[in-house]
Tab-separated table of C-alpha atoms in Angstrom:
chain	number	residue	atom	x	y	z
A	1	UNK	CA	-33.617	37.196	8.744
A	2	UNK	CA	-34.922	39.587	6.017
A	3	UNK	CA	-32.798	39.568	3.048
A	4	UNK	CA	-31.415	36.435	3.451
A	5	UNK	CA	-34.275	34.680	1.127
A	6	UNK	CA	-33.394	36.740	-1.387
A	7	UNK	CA	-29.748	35.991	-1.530
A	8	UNK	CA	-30.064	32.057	-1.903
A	9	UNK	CA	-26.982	30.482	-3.409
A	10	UNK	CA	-26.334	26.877	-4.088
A	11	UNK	CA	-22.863	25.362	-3.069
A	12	UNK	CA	-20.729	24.279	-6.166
A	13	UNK	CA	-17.963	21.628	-5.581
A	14	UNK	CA	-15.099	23.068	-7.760
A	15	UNK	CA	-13.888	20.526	-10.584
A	16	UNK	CA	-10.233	19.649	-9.970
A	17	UNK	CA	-7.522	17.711	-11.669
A	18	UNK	CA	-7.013	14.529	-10.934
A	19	UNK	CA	-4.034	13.426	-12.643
A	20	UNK	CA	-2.571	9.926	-13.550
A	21	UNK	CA	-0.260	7.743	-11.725
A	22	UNK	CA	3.506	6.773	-12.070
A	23	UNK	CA	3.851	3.827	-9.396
A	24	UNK	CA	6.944	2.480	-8.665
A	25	UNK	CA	7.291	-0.446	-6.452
A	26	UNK	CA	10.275	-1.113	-4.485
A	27	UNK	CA	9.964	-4.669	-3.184
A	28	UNK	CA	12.492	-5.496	-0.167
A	29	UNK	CA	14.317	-8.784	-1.181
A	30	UNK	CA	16.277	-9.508	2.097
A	31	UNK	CA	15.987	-13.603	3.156
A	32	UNK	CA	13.209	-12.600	5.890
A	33	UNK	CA	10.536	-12.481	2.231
A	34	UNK	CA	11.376	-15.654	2.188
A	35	UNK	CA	9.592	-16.357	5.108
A	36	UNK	CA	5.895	-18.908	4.659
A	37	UNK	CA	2.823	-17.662	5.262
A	38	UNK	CA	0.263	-19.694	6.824
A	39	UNK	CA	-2.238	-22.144	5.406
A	40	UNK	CA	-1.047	-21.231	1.372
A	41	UNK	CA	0.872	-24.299	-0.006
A	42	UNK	CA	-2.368	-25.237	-2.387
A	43	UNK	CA	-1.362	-25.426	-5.371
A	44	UNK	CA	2.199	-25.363	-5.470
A	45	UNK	CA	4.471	-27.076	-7.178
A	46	UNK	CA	6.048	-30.017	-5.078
A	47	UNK	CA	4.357	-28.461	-2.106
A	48	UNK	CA	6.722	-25.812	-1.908
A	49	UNK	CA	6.055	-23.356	0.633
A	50	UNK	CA	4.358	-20.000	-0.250
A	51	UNK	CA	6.215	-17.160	1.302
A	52	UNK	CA	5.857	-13.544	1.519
A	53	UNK	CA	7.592	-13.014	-1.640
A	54	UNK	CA	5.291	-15.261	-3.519
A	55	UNK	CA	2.396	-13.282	-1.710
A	56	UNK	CA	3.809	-9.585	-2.976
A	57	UNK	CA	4.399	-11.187	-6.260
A	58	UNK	CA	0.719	-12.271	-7.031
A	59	UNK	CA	-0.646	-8.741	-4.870
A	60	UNK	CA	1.398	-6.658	-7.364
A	61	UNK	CA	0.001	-8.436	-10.409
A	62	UNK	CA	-3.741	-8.212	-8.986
A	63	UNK	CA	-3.035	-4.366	-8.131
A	64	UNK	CA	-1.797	-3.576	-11.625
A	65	UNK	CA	-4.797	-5.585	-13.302
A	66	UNK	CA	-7.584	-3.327	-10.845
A	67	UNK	CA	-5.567	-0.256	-11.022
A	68	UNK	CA	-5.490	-0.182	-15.133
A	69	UNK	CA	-9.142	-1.167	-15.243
A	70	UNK	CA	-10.033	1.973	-13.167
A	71	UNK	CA	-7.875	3.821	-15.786
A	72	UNK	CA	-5.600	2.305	-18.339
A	73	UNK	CA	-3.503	5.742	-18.285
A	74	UNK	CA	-1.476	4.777	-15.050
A	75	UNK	CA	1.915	3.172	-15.693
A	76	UNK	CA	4.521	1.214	-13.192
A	77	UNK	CA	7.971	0.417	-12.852
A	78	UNK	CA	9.690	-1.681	-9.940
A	79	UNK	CA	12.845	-1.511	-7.853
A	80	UNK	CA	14.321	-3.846	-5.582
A	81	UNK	CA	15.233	-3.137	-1.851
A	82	UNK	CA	18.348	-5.423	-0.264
A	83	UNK	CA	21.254	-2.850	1.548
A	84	UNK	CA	20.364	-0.317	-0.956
A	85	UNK	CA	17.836	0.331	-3.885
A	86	UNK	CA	18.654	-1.142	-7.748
A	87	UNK	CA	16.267	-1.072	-10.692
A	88	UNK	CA	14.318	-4.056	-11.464
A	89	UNK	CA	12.192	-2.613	-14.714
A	90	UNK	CA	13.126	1.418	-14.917
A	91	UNK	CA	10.521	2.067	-18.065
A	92	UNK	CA	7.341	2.575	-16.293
A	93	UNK	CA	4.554	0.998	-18.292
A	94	UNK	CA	0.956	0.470	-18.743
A	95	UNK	CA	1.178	-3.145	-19.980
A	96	UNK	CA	0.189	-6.150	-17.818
A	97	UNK	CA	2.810	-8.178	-19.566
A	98	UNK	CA	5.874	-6.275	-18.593
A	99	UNK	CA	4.611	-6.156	-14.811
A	100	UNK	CA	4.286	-10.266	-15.135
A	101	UNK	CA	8.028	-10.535	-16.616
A	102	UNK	CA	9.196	-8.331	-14.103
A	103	UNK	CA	7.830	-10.224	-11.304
A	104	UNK	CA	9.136	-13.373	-12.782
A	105	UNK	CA	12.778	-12.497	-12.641
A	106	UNK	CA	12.300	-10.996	-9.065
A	107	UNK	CA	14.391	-13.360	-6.111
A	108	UNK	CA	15.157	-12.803	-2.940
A	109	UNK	CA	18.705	-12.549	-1.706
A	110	UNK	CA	20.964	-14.758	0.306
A	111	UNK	CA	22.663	-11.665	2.848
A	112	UNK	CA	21.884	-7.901	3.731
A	113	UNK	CA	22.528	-5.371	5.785
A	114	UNK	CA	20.660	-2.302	7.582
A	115	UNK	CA	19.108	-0.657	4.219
A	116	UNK	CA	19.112	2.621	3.490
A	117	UNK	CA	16.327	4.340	1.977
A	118	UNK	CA	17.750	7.528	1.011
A	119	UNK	CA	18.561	6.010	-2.776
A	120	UNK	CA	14.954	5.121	-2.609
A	121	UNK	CA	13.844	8.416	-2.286
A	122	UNK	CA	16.617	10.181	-4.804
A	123	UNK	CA	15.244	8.156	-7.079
A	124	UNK	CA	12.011	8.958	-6.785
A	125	UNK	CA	12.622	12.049	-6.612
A	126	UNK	CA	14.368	12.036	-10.021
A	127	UNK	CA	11.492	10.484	-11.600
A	128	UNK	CA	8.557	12.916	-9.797
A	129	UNK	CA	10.397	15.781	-11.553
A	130	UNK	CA	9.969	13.806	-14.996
A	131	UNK	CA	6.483	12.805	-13.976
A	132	UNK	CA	5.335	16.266	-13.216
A	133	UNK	CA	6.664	17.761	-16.779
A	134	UNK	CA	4.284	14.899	-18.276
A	135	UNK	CA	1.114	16.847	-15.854
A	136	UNK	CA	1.312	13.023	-14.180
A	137	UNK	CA	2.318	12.465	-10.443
A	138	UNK	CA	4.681	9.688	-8.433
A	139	UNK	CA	3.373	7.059	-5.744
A	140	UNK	CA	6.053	4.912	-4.356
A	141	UNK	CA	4.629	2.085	-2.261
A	142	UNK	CA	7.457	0.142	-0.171
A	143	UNK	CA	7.034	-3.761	0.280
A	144	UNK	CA	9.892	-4.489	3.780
A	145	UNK	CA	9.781	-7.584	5.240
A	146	UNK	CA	12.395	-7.180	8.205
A	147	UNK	CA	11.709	-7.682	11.539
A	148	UNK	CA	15.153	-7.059	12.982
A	149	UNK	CA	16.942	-4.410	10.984
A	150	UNK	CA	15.270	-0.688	10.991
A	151	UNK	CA	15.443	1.290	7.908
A	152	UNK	CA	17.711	4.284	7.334
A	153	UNK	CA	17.109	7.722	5.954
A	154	UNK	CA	18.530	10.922	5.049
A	155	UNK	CA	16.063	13.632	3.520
A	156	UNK	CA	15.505	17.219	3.449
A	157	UNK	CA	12.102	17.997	5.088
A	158	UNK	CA	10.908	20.792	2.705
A	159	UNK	CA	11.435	18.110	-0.452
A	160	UNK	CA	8.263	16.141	-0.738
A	161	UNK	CA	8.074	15.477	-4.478
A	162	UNK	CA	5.925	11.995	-4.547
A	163	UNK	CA	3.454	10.167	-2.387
A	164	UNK	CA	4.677	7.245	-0.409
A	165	UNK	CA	2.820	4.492	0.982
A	166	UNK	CA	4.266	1.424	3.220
A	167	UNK	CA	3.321	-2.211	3.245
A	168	UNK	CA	5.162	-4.190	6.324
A	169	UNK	CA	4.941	-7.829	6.858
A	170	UNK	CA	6.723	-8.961	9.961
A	171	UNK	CA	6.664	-11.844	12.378
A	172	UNK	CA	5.636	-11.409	16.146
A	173	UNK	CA	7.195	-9.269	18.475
A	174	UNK	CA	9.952	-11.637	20.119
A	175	UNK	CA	13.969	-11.175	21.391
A	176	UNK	CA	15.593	-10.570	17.897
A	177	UNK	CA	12.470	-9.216	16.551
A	178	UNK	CA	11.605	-5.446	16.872
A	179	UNK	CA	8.532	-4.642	14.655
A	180	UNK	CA	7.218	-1.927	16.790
A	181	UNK	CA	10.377	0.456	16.170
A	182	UNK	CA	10.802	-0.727	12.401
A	183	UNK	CA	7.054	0.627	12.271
A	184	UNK	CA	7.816	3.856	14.189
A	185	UNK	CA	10.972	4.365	11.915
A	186	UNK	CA	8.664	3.267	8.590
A	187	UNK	CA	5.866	6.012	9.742
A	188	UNK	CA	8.941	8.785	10.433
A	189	UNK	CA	9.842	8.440	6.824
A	190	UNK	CA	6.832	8.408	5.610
A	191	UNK	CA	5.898	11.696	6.926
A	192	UNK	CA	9.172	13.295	6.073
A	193	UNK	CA	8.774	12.498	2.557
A	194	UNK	CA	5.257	11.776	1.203
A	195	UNK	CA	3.488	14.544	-0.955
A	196	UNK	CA	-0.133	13.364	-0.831
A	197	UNK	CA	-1.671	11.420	2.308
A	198	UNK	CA	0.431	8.067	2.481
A	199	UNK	CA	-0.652	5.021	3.969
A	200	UNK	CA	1.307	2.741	6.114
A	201	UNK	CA	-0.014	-0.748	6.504
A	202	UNK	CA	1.250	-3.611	8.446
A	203	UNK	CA	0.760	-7.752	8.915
A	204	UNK	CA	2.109	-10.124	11.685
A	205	UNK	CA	-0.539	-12.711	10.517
A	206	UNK	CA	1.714	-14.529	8.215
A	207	UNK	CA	-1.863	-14.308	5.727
A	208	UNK	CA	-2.080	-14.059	2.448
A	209	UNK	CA	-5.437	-12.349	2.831
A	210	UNK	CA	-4.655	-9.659	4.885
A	211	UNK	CA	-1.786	-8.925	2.142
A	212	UNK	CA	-4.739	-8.815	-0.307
A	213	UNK	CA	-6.653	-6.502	1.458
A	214	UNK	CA	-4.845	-3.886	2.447
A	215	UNK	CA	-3.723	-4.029	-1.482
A	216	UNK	CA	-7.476	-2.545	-2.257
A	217	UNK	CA	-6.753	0.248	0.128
A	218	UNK	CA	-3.639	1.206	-1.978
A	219	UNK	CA	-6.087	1.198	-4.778
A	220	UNK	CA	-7.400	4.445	-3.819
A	221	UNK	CA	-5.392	7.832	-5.832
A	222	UNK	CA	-3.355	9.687	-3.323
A	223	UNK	CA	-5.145	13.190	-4.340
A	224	UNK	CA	-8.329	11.530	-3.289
A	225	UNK	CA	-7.812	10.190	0.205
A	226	UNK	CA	-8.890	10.728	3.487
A	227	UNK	CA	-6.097	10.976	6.437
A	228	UNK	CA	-5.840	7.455	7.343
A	229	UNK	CA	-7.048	7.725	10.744
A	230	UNK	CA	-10.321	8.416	9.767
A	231	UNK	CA	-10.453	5.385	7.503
A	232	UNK	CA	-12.619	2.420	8.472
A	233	UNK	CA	-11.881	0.085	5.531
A	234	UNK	CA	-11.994	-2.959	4.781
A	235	UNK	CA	-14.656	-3.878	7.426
A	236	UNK	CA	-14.130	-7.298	9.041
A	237	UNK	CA	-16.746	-9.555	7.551
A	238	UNK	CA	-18.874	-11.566	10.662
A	239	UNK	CA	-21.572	-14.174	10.116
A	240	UNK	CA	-24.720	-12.463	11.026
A	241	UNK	CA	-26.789	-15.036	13.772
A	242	UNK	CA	-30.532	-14.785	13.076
A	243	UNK	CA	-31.929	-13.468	15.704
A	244	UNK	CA	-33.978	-16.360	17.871
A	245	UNK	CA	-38.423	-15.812	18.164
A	246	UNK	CA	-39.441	-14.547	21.488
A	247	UNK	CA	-41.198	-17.154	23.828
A	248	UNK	CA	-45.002	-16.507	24.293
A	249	UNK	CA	-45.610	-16.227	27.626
A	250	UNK	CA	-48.849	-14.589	29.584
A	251	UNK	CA	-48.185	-10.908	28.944
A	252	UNK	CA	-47.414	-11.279	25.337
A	253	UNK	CA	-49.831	-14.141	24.124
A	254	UNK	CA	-52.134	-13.113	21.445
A	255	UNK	CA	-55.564	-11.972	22.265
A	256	UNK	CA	-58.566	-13.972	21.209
A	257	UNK	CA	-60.739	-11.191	21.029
Protein backbone atom coordinates (compact mmCIF):
# COMPACT_ATOMS: atom_id res chain seq x y z
CA UNK A 1 0.00 0.00 0.00
CA UNK A 2 2.94 2.47 0.39
CA UNK A 3 2.99 4.97 -2.26
CA UNK A 4 -0.36 4.87 -3.10
CA UNK A 5 -1.27 7.93 -0.56
CA UNK A 6 0.95 9.86 -2.20
CA UNK A 7 -0.36 9.48 -5.66
CA UNK A 8 -4.10 10.57 -4.90
CA UNK A 9 -5.93 11.75 -7.98
CA UNK A 10 -9.46 12.91 -8.25
CA UNK A 11 -11.66 11.56 -11.21
CA UNK A 12 -12.64 14.37 -13.75
CA UNK A 13 -15.76 13.76 -15.96
CA UNK A 14 -14.53 15.12 -19.37
CA UNK A 15 -16.81 18.08 -20.77
CA UNK A 16 -18.36 16.98 -24.07
CA UNK A 17 -20.46 18.48 -26.78
CA UNK A 18 -23.75 18.22 -26.70
CA UNK A 19 -25.08 19.54 -29.78
CA UNK A 20 -28.61 20.75 -30.91
CA UNK A 21 -31.38 18.95 -32.48
CA UNK A 22 -32.91 18.78 -36.07
CA UNK A 23 -36.22 16.63 -35.47
CA UNK A 24 -38.15 15.60 -38.14
CA UNK A 25 -41.38 13.89 -37.63
CA UNK A 26 -42.80 11.57 -40.04
CA UNK A 27 -46.40 10.97 -38.99
CA UNK A 28 -48.06 7.74 -40.73
CA UNK A 29 -51.43 8.96 -42.25
CA UNK A 30 -52.92 5.56 -43.40
CA UNK A 31 -57.02 5.28 -42.34
CA UNK A 32 -55.97 2.96 -39.23
CA UNK A 33 -54.89 6.96 -37.40
CA UNK A 34 -58.12 7.39 -37.79
CA UNK A 35 -58.92 5.00 -35.37
CA UNK A 36 -60.74 6.53 -31.53
CA UNK A 37 -59.09 6.27 -28.60
CA UNK A 38 -60.87 5.56 -25.53
CA UNK A 39 -62.65 7.80 -23.05
CA UNK A 40 -61.38 11.34 -25.15
CA UNK A 41 -64.50 12.86 -26.87
CA UNK A 42 -64.54 15.90 -24.08
CA UNK A 43 -64.47 18.65 -25.63
CA UNK A 44 -64.99 18.10 -29.11
CA UNK A 45 -66.79 19.65 -31.43
CA UNK A 46 -70.22 17.83 -32.13
CA UNK A 47 -68.84 14.99 -30.11
CA UNK A 48 -66.68 13.92 -32.72
CA UNK A 49 -64.53 11.16 -31.89
CA UNK A 50 -60.85 11.74 -30.88
CA UNK A 51 -58.61 9.42 -32.76
CA UNK A 52 -55.05 8.66 -32.86
CA UNK A 53 -54.37 11.32 -35.25
CA UNK A 54 -55.92 13.94 -33.09
CA UNK A 55 -53.76 12.36 -30.19
CA UNK A 56 -50.21 12.70 -32.31
CA UNK A 57 -51.41 16.06 -33.33
CA UNK A 58 -51.74 17.64 -29.77
CA UNK A 59 -48.38 15.19 -28.49
CA UNK A 60 -46.33 16.88 -31.26
CA UNK A 61 -47.40 20.39 -30.27
CA UNK A 62 -46.76 19.63 -26.39
CA UNK A 63 -43.25 18.02 -27.42
CA UNK A 64 -42.19 21.05 -29.44
CA UNK A 65 -43.41 23.56 -26.59
CA UNK A 66 -41.10 21.28 -23.70
CA UNK A 67 -38.41 20.57 -26.11
CA UNK A 68 -37.77 24.53 -27.02
CA UNK A 69 -38.11 25.45 -23.37
CA UNK A 70 -35.19 23.06 -22.51
CA UNK A 71 -33.37 24.90 -25.38
CA UNK A 72 -34.87 27.23 -27.90
CA UNK A 73 -31.87 26.22 -30.39
CA UNK A 74 -33.61 22.89 -31.57
CA UNK A 75 -35.65 23.19 -34.77
CA UNK A 76 -38.34 20.63 -36.53
CA UNK A 77 -39.74 19.83 -39.70
CA UNK A 78 -42.49 17.06 -40.50
CA UNK A 79 -43.14 14.45 -43.16
CA UNK A 80 -45.99 12.38 -43.82
CA UNK A 81 -45.97 8.48 -44.04
CA UNK A 82 -48.95 6.78 -46.43
CA UNK A 83 -47.17 4.07 -49.24
CA UNK A 84 -44.20 6.22 -49.22
CA UNK A 85 -42.73 9.40 -47.45
CA UNK A 86 -43.76 13.25 -48.82
CA UNK A 87 -42.88 16.52 -47.11
CA UNK A 88 -45.36 18.12 -44.97
CA UNK A 89 -43.14 21.40 -43.76
CA UNK A 90 -39.33 20.74 -45.25
CA UNK A 91 -37.82 24.15 -43.45
CA UNK A 92 -37.04 22.91 -40.08
CA UNK A 93 -37.84 25.61 -37.56
CA UNK A 94 -37.69 26.77 -34.09
CA UNK A 95 -41.08 28.55 -34.06
CA UNK A 96 -44.16 27.14 -32.26
CA UNK A 97 -46.32 28.72 -34.88
CA UNK A 98 -45.11 26.91 -37.91
CA UNK A 99 -45.32 23.45 -35.94
CA UNK A 100 -49.23 24.52 -35.14
CA UNK A 101 -49.91 25.34 -39.03
CA UNK A 102 -48.30 22.32 -39.95
CA UNK A 103 -50.32 20.17 -37.81
CA UNK A 104 -53.40 21.91 -38.94
CA UNK A 105 -53.17 20.98 -42.57
CA UNK A 106 -52.13 17.34 -41.59
CA UNK A 107 -55.21 14.51 -42.70
CA UNK A 108 -55.24 11.20 -42.88
CA UNK A 109 -55.75 9.33 -46.10
CA UNK A 110 -58.57 7.36 -47.59
CA UNK A 111 -56.19 4.07 -49.15
CA UNK A 112 -52.52 2.71 -48.72
CA UNK A 113 -50.45 0.17 -49.28
CA UNK A 114 -47.39 -1.77 -47.52
CA UNK A 115 -45.06 1.49 -46.92
CA UNK A 116 -41.75 1.63 -47.51
CA UNK A 117 -39.40 3.30 -45.35
CA UNK A 118 -36.39 3.44 -47.36
CA UNK A 119 -37.47 7.23 -48.70
CA UNK A 120 -37.76 7.86 -45.05
CA UNK A 121 -34.41 7.18 -44.35
CA UNK A 122 -32.79 8.83 -47.79
CA UNK A 123 -34.21 11.62 -46.64
CA UNK A 124 -32.94 11.77 -43.56
CA UNK A 125 -30.04 10.97 -44.53
CA UNK A 126 -29.87 13.96 -46.91
CA UNK A 127 -30.68 16.27 -44.23
CA UNK A 128 -28.07 14.63 -41.35
CA UNK A 129 -25.33 15.51 -43.88
CA UNK A 130 -26.70 19.26 -43.89
CA UNK A 131 -27.25 19.07 -40.17
CA UNK A 132 -23.79 17.94 -39.37
CA UNK A 133 -22.04 20.90 -41.58
CA UNK A 134 -24.23 23.27 -39.18
CA UNK A 135 -22.14 21.15 -35.89
CA UNK A 136 -26.15 20.14 -35.22
CA UNK A 137 -27.39 16.44 -35.37
CA UNK A 138 -30.77 14.55 -36.88
CA UNK A 139 -33.50 12.62 -34.71
CA UNK A 140 -36.24 11.17 -36.74
CA UNK A 141 -39.06 9.87 -34.55
CA UNK A 142 -41.72 7.68 -36.61
CA UNK A 143 -45.52 7.98 -35.58
CA UNK A 144 -47.20 4.21 -37.54
CA UNK A 145 -50.41 3.34 -36.72
CA UNK A 146 -50.87 -0.07 -38.71
CA UNK A 147 -51.72 -3.09 -37.31
CA UNK A 148 -51.89 -5.21 -40.44
CA UNK A 149 -49.32 -4.04 -42.94
CA UNK A 150 -45.41 -4.39 -41.82
CA UNK A 151 -43.07 -1.77 -42.88
CA UNK A 152 -40.44 -2.13 -45.60
CA UNK A 153 -36.79 -1.27 -45.76
CA UNK A 154 -33.78 -1.19 -47.76
CA UNK A 155 -30.51 0.27 -46.04
CA UNK A 156 -26.90 -0.18 -46.00
CA UNK A 157 -25.81 -1.30 -42.48
CA UNK A 158 -22.55 0.75 -42.18
CA UNK A 159 -24.80 4.17 -42.96
CA UNK A 160 -26.16 5.35 -39.68
CA UNK A 161 -26.25 9.12 -40.16
CA UNK A 162 -29.28 10.16 -37.61
CA UNK A 163 -30.96 8.82 -34.53
CA UNK A 164 -34.29 7.19 -34.92
CA UNK A 165 -36.87 6.64 -32.47
CA UNK A 166 -40.42 4.74 -33.00
CA UNK A 167 -43.81 5.50 -31.59
CA UNK A 168 -46.49 2.53 -32.48
CA UNK A 169 -50.08 2.67 -31.67
CA UNK A 170 -51.92 -0.46 -32.62
CA UNK A 171 -55.06 -2.30 -31.68
CA UNK A 172 -55.00 -5.84 -29.98
CA UNK A 173 -53.50 -8.74 -31.32
CA UNK A 174 -56.50 -10.42 -33.34
CA UNK A 175 -56.90 -12.45 -37.04
CA UNK A 176 -56.08 -9.45 -39.40
CA UNK A 177 -54.05 -7.82 -36.83
CA UNK A 178 -50.27 -8.62 -36.44
CA UNK A 179 -48.67 -6.07 -34.01
CA UNK A 180 -46.10 -8.37 -32.67
CA UNK A 181 -44.21 -8.73 -36.19
CA UNK A 182 -44.90 -4.95 -37.20
CA UNK A 183 -42.94 -4.39 -33.77
CA UNK A 184 -40.19 -6.94 -34.56
CA UNK A 185 -39.89 -5.38 -38.15
CA UNK A 186 -40.11 -1.56 -36.44
CA UNK A 187 -37.13 -2.65 -33.86
CA UNK A 188 -35.03 -4.34 -37.08
CA UNK A 189 -35.01 -0.94 -38.64
CA UNK A 190 -34.37 0.77 -35.96
CA UNK A 191 -31.19 -0.90 -35.23
CA UNK A 192 -30.05 -0.93 -38.80
CA UNK A 193 -30.27 2.69 -39.01
CA UNK A 194 -30.19 4.75 -35.78
CA UNK A 195 -26.89 6.68 -34.87
CA UNK A 196 -27.46 7.40 -31.17
CA UNK A 197 -29.55 4.97 -28.78
CA UNK A 198 -33.19 5.00 -30.33
CA UNK A 199 -36.20 4.27 -28.57
CA UNK A 200 -39.05 2.23 -29.73
CA UNK A 201 -42.29 2.69 -27.89
CA UNK A 202 -45.57 1.07 -28.34
CA UNK A 203 -49.60 1.41 -27.21
CA UNK A 204 -52.53 -1.11 -27.64
CA UNK A 205 -54.45 0.93 -24.95
CA UNK A 206 -56.27 3.07 -27.35
CA UNK A 207 -55.11 6.08 -24.42
CA UNK A 208 -54.37 9.26 -24.90
CA UNK A 209 -52.19 9.19 -21.80
CA UNK A 210 -49.99 6.60 -22.51
CA UNK A 211 -49.36 8.62 -25.94
CA UNK A 212 -48.42 11.50 -23.59
CA UNK A 213 -46.09 9.74 -21.69
CA UNK A 214 -43.98 8.01 -23.60
CA UNK A 215 -43.75 11.64 -25.46
CA UNK A 216 -41.57 12.81 -22.18
CA UNK A 217 -39.30 9.89 -22.78
CA UNK A 218 -38.58 11.22 -26.35
CA UNK A 219 -37.79 14.37 -24.54
CA UNK A 220 -34.54 13.11 -23.52
CA UNK A 221 -31.28 14.13 -26.33
CA UNK A 222 -30.16 11.02 -28.05
CA UNK A 223 -26.30 11.73 -27.00
CA UNK A 224 -27.54 11.56 -23.47
CA UNK A 225 -29.43 8.31 -23.08
CA UNK A 226 -29.19 5.22 -21.45
CA UNK A 227 -29.83 1.83 -23.60
CA UNK A 228 -33.44 1.51 -23.19
CA UNK A 229 -33.46 -1.62 -21.37
CA UNK A 230 -32.10 -0.21 -18.48
CA UNK A 231 -34.71 2.52 -18.40
CA UNK A 232 -37.39 2.48 -15.70
CA UNK A 233 -39.37 5.59 -16.69
CA UNK A 234 -42.22 6.86 -16.32
CA UNK A 235 -43.05 4.93 -13.08
CA UNK A 236 -46.70 3.85 -12.80
CA UNK A 237 -48.26 6.15 -10.26
CA UNK A 238 -50.31 3.85 -7.29
CA UNK A 239 -52.33 5.31 -4.43
CA UNK A 240 -50.26 4.69 -1.43
CA UNK A 241 -52.82 2.84 1.48
CA UNK A 242 -51.85 4.13 4.94
CA UNK A 243 -50.71 1.61 6.65
CA UNK A 244 -53.50 0.37 9.46
CA UNK A 245 -52.27 0.78 13.76
CA UNK A 246 -51.33 -2.48 15.25
CA UNK A 247 -53.92 -3.99 17.78
CA UNK A 248 -52.72 -3.88 21.47
CA UNK A 249 -52.82 -7.05 22.70
CA UNK A 250 -50.96 -8.65 26.01
CA UNK A 251 -47.38 -8.77 24.74
CA UNK A 252 -47.37 -5.35 23.31
CA UNK A 253 -49.58 -3.26 25.80
CA UNK A 254 -47.82 -0.43 27.35
CA UNK A 255 -46.25 -0.81 30.69
CA UNK A 256 -47.56 1.09 33.66
CA UNK A 257 -44.46 1.17 35.36
Amino acid sequence: MEGIEGERSSYKLQPSRIDNEDILFCIDIDPQSMAELKGATSGRPNGRPFTRLDAIKQAIVLFVNAKLTINPQHRFAFATLSDSVSWLRKEFSSEVESTVAAMRRLSATTSSSQPDLTTLFRLAAHEAKKSRMQGRILRVILFYCRSTVRPRHQWPVNQKLFTFDVMYLHDKPGPDNCPQEIYDSLVEALEHVTEYEGYILESGQGLARVLFRHMLILLSHPQQRCAQDYMDIPKSLVRKVPQAEPMLTEDNAPSSQ
